[in-house]
GROMACS .gro file of C-alpha atoms in nm:
model
  231
    1MET     CA    1   9.452  12.122   8.255
    2ARG     CA    2   9.744  11.884   8.294
    3ILE     CA    3   9.774  11.800   8.663
    4ALA     CA    4  10.057  11.633   8.851
    5ILE     CA    5   9.900  11.429   9.133
    6THR     CA    6  10.103  11.306   9.428
    7ARG     CA    7  10.065  10.931   9.466
    8LEU     CA    8  10.266  10.648   9.614
    9LYS     CA    9  10.478  10.488   9.344
   10GLY     CA   10  10.259  10.261   9.132
   11LYS     CA   11   9.939  10.359   9.314
   12GLU     CA   12   9.785  10.608   9.073
   13GLY     CA   13   9.503  10.362   8.995
   14ASP     CA   14   9.235  10.506   8.767
   15ASP     CA   15   9.329  10.871   8.820
   16GLN     CA   16   9.369  10.925   8.447
   17ALA     CA   17   9.015  10.811   8.365
   18ARG     CA   18   8.864  11.002   8.656
   19CYS     CA   19   9.041  11.323   8.552
   20ALA     CA   20   8.944  11.276   8.187
   21ARG     CA   21   8.576  11.258   8.283
   22ARG     CA   22   8.611  11.611   8.419
   23GLY     CA   23   8.806  11.746   8.124
   24HIS     CA   24   9.161  11.714   8.256
   25ASP     CA   25   9.479  11.518   8.195
   26CYS     CA   26   9.697  11.395   8.479
   27TYR     CA   27  10.005  11.199   8.571
   28ALA     CA   28  10.150  11.074   8.898
   29VAL     CA   29  10.445  11.219   9.085
   30SER     CA   30  10.578  11.035   9.389
   31PRO     CA   31  10.726  11.213   9.690
   32LEU     CA   32  10.658  10.898   9.894
   33THR     CA   33  10.680  10.523   9.859
   34GLY     CA   34  10.508  10.258  10.070
   35GLU     CA   35  10.698   9.976  10.240
   36MET     CA   36  10.478   9.694  10.368
   37ASN     CA   37  10.527   9.538  10.714
   38SER     CA   38  10.457   9.167  10.677
   39ASP     CA   39  10.470   9.101  11.053
   40GLN     CA   40  10.197   9.356  11.122
   41ILE     CA   41   9.986   9.221  10.835
   42GLU     CA   42  10.016   8.867  10.969
   43ALA     CA   43   9.929   8.983  11.322
   44PHE     CA   44   9.622   9.165  11.196
   45ILE     CA   45   9.499   8.870  10.988
   46GLN     CA   46   9.548   8.633  11.281
   47ASP     CA   47   9.341   8.859  11.506
   48VAL     CA   48   9.067   8.865  11.243
   49ARG     CA   49   9.075   8.484  11.232
   50ASP     CA   50   9.050   8.480  11.611
   51LYS     CA   51   8.747   8.714  11.591
   52LYS     CA   52   8.903   8.974  11.816
   53PHE     CA   53   8.734   9.272  11.650
   54ASP     CA   54   8.379   9.402  11.641
   55CYS     CA   55   8.469   9.634  11.356
   56ILE     CA   56   8.749   9.695  11.104
   57PHE     CA   57   8.818  10.046  10.977
   58PHE     CA   58   9.008  10.097  10.652
   59THR     CA   59   9.142  10.453  10.644
   60SER     CA   60   9.279  10.439  10.288
   61ALA     CA   61   9.274  10.226   9.975
   62LEU     CA   62   9.625  10.079  10.009
   63PRO     CA   63   9.550   9.861  10.315
   64ALA     CA   64   9.229   9.748  10.145
   65GLN     CA   65   9.422   9.647   9.834
   66LYS     CA   66   9.689   9.462  10.030
   67ILE     CA   67   9.470   9.295  10.290
   68GLY     CA   68   9.153   9.238  10.088
   69PRO     CA   69   9.282   8.916   9.925
   70LEU     CA   70   9.365   8.777  10.270
   71LEU     CA   71   9.022   8.855  10.415
   72HIS     CA   72   8.778   8.748  10.146
   73ASP     CA   73   8.733   8.392  10.276
   74LEU     CA   74   8.724   8.481  10.647
   75PRO     CA   75   8.419   8.554  10.863
   76LEU     CA   76   8.435   8.928  10.915
   77PRO     CA   77   8.293   9.176  11.166
   78ARG     CA   78   8.147   9.510  11.060
   79VAL     CA   79   8.374   9.674  10.800
   80ILE     CA   80   8.393  10.050  10.741
   81ALA     CA   81   8.572  10.218  10.448
   82ILE     CA   82   8.671  10.584  10.444
   83GLY     CA   83   8.550  10.654  10.090
   84PRO     CA   84   8.431  10.501   9.762
   85GLN     CA   85   8.778  10.413   9.632
   86THR     CA   86   8.863  10.225   9.951
   87ALA     CA   87   8.523  10.058   9.940
   88LYS     CA   88   8.578   9.964   9.575
   89ALA     CA   89   8.908   9.798   9.662
   90LEU     CA   90   8.738   9.589   9.931
   91ARG     CA   91   8.437   9.498   9.720
   92GLU     CA   92   8.663   9.368   9.444
   93TYR     CA   93   8.744   9.088   9.688
   94GLY     CA   94   8.381   9.031   9.782
   95ILE     CA   95   8.405   9.217  10.112
   96PHE     CA   96   8.087   9.397  10.210
   97CYS     CA   97   8.155   9.732  10.373
   98GLU     CA   98   7.987  10.053  10.480
   99VAL     CA   99   8.124  10.385  10.357
  100LEU     CA  100   8.180  10.703  10.557
  101TYR     CA  101   7.989  11.009  10.447
  102GLU     CA  102   8.308  11.221  10.471
  103PHE     CA  103   8.661  11.162  10.342
  104TYR     CA  104   8.820  11.219  10.681
  105SER     CA  105   8.880  10.970  10.962
  106ARG     CA  106   8.724  11.216  11.208
  107ALA     CA  107   8.387  11.106  11.069
  108PHE     CA  108   8.437  10.750  11.191
  109VAL     CA  109   8.325  10.791  11.552
  110PRO     CA  110   8.013  11.000  11.469
  111PHE     CA  111   7.926  10.745  11.199
  112LEU     CA  112   7.917  10.462  11.454
  113GLY     CA  113   7.742  10.666  11.723
  114GLU     CA  114   7.661  10.486  12.047
  115TRP     CA  115   7.728  10.149  11.885
  116ILE     CA  116   8.101  10.205  11.937
  117VAL     CA  117   8.080  10.170  12.317
  118ASP     CA  118   8.291   9.871  12.433
  119LYS     CA  119   8.359   9.770  12.071
  120LYS     CA  120   8.705   9.656  11.963
  121ILE     CA  121   8.814   9.833  11.644
  122GLY     CA  122   9.091   9.691  11.422
  123ILE     CA  123   9.264   9.956  11.212
  124PRO     CA  124   9.525   9.850  10.951
  125ARG     CA  125   9.698  10.168  10.840
  126SER     CA  126  10.026  10.350  10.781
  127ASP     CA  127  10.284  10.437  11.043
  128VAL     CA  128  10.191  10.806  11.028
  129PRO     CA  129  10.035  10.886  11.369
  130ASN     CA  130   9.665  10.972  11.387
  131VAL     CA  131   9.634  11.063  11.752
  132LYS     CA  132   9.295  11.230  11.707
  133LEU     CA  133   9.139  10.916  11.561
  134MET     CA  134   9.270  10.689  11.836
  135GLN     CA  135   9.175  10.929  12.114
  136GLY     CA  136   8.836  10.992  11.958
  137ILE     CA  137   8.759  10.620  11.963
  138ARG     CA  138   8.868  10.590  12.326
  139ASP     CA  139   8.672  10.898  12.430
  140ALA     CA  140   8.359  10.747  12.273
  141GLY     CA  141   8.404  10.423  12.470
  142GLY     CA  142   8.564  10.211  12.197
  143VAL     CA  143   8.891  10.020  12.206
  144PRO     CA  144   9.123  10.082  11.907
  145PHE     CA  145   9.381   9.828  11.790
  146GLU     CA  146   9.618   9.991  11.542
  147PHE     CA  147   9.829   9.785  11.302
  148GLN     CA  148  10.095   9.982  11.118
  149ILE     CA  149  10.102   9.759  10.812
  150TYR     CA  150  10.309   9.993  10.598
  151SER     CA  151  10.556  10.277  10.628
  152LEU     CA  152  10.554  10.593  10.418
  153ILE     CA  153  10.908  10.675  10.314
  154PRO     CA  154  11.021  10.988  10.126
  155THR     CA  155  11.166  10.916   9.783
  156TYR     CA  156  11.381  11.232   9.794
  157GLU     CA  157  11.330  11.256   9.418
  158PRO     CA  158  11.247  11.598   9.270
  159LEU     CA  159  10.896  11.600   9.126
  160ASP     CA  160  10.877  11.624   8.749
  161LEU     CA  161  10.652  11.926   8.698
  162GLU     CA  162  10.787  12.041   8.363
  163SER     CA  163  10.465  11.963   8.175
  164ALA     CA  164  10.227  12.031   8.465
  165GLU     CA  165   9.988  12.323   8.476
  166GLY     CA  166   9.875  12.234   8.826
  167ILE     CA  167   9.990  12.015   9.113
  168MET     CA  168   9.753  11.834   9.345
  169PHE     CA  169   9.883  11.731   9.685
  170THR     CA  170   9.682  11.435   9.811
  171SER     CA  171   9.794  11.448  10.174
  172ALA     CA  172   9.973  11.673  10.418
  173LEU     CA  173  10.265  11.430  10.430
  174SER     CA  174  10.299  11.421  10.051
  175PHE     CA  175  10.328  11.801  10.054
  176LYS     CA  176  10.577  11.805  10.341
  177SER     CA  177  10.788  11.535  10.174
  178ALA     CA  178  10.783  11.682   9.824
  179ILE     CA  179  11.091  11.825   9.658
  180TRP     CA  180  10.974  12.054   9.382
  181LYS     CA  181  11.042  12.381   9.206
  182ARG     CA  182  10.768  12.637   9.257
  183ARG     CA  183  10.639  12.834   8.961
  184GLU     CA  184  10.413  13.137   8.953
  185ASP     CA  185  10.197  12.984   8.679
  186LEU     CA  186  10.143  12.653   8.863
  187VAL     CA  187   9.795  12.610   9.010
  188LEU     CA  188   9.829  12.478   9.365
  189ILE     CA  189   9.564  12.223   9.461
  190ALA     CA  190   9.503  12.066   9.804
  191ILE     CA  191   9.282  11.758   9.809
  192GLY     CA  192   9.133  11.863  10.142
  193GLU     CA  193   9.149  12.103  10.432
  194ILE     CA  194   9.416  11.914  10.628
  195THR     CA  195   9.649  11.923  10.329
  196ALA     CA  196   9.563  12.290  10.277
  197GLU     CA  197   9.657  12.365  10.638
  198ALA     CA  198   9.998  12.205  10.587
  199MET     CA  199  10.053  12.417  10.276
  200GLU     CA  200   9.945  12.734  10.453
  201GLU     CA  201  10.180  12.662  10.744
  202ALA     CA  202  10.461  12.655  10.487
  203GLY     CA  203  10.353  12.991  10.348
  204LEU     CA  204  10.166  12.864  10.041
  205ILE     CA  205   9.799  12.942   9.989
  206PRO     CA  206   9.637  12.678   9.768
  207ASP     CA  207   9.431  12.803   9.477
  208VAL     CA  208   9.192  12.511   9.514
  209VAL     CA  209   9.087  12.312   9.822
  210GLY     CA  210   8.884  11.996   9.773
  211ASP     CA  211   8.664  11.788   9.999
  212GLY     CA  212   8.914  11.507  10.051
  213SER     CA  213   8.824  11.318   9.732
  214LEU     CA  214   8.969  11.338   9.383
  215GLU     CA  215   8.628  11.396   9.225
  216GLY     CA  216   8.532  11.669   9.467
  217THR     CA  217   8.867  11.840   9.420
  218LEU     CA  218   8.836  11.832   9.043
  219SER     CA  219   8.491  11.989   9.073
  220GLU     CA  220   8.642  12.269   9.283
  221LEU     CA  221   8.918  12.306   9.027
  222ASN     CA  222   8.666  12.344   8.746
  223LEU     CA  223   8.486  12.611   8.946
  224PHE     CA  224   8.816  12.791   9.004
  225LEU     CA  225   8.897  12.782   8.632
  226LEU     CA  226   8.549  12.909   8.548
  227MET     CA  227   8.594  13.203   8.783
  228ASN     CA  228   8.954  13.268   8.669
  229PRO     CA  229   8.948  13.212   8.292
  230GLY     CA  230   9.268  13.402   8.233
  231GLY     CA  231   9.493  13.254   8.490
   0.00000   0.00000   0.00000
């Protein structure tokens, strides 16, 4: 299947190879672009230098890619990555990190357990609010410090789906920001349950819902195609 995958402009990474390993072709479509905030990046790096954090939590690969080169020669606290792609981005710069067992930030507090009490957590992320994560850390006794190092801005460009047989939305915001023409023959794919909820709220039921990862979603897609060989 040829799949259009929503990605920030220029951030499709190794999607093509990962899809090919599961028998699919893909290309990126970009309902959003990322604009970096140099002041927030500098403030975060300075706080790392000043050893203000007991832990750093990377909630996506983009902050890891942007900040990794600035961290590799600094003494670091405990570092947590949300998934293998984020961890890979950090490890490319020699940064040791632990990896969450789920692809959702809600797994962060349970992962740390009682250790989180009175710990200061530095979180470089986008400007899209994650109230549940921040409140969850506070409720568990931790102290979150959020750095909005980049903004997600709609491109307002219609998605090119002419050659696509399926479209995979990789976040709720990418779905909400997308301008696209719906087709009856287009397989609708949500990378995870939060994205699926956004689609359902808009009156679209995804054909496939993944586990939050590209690989897991492609596995669910293959199962869907096996069970629906004609459509």
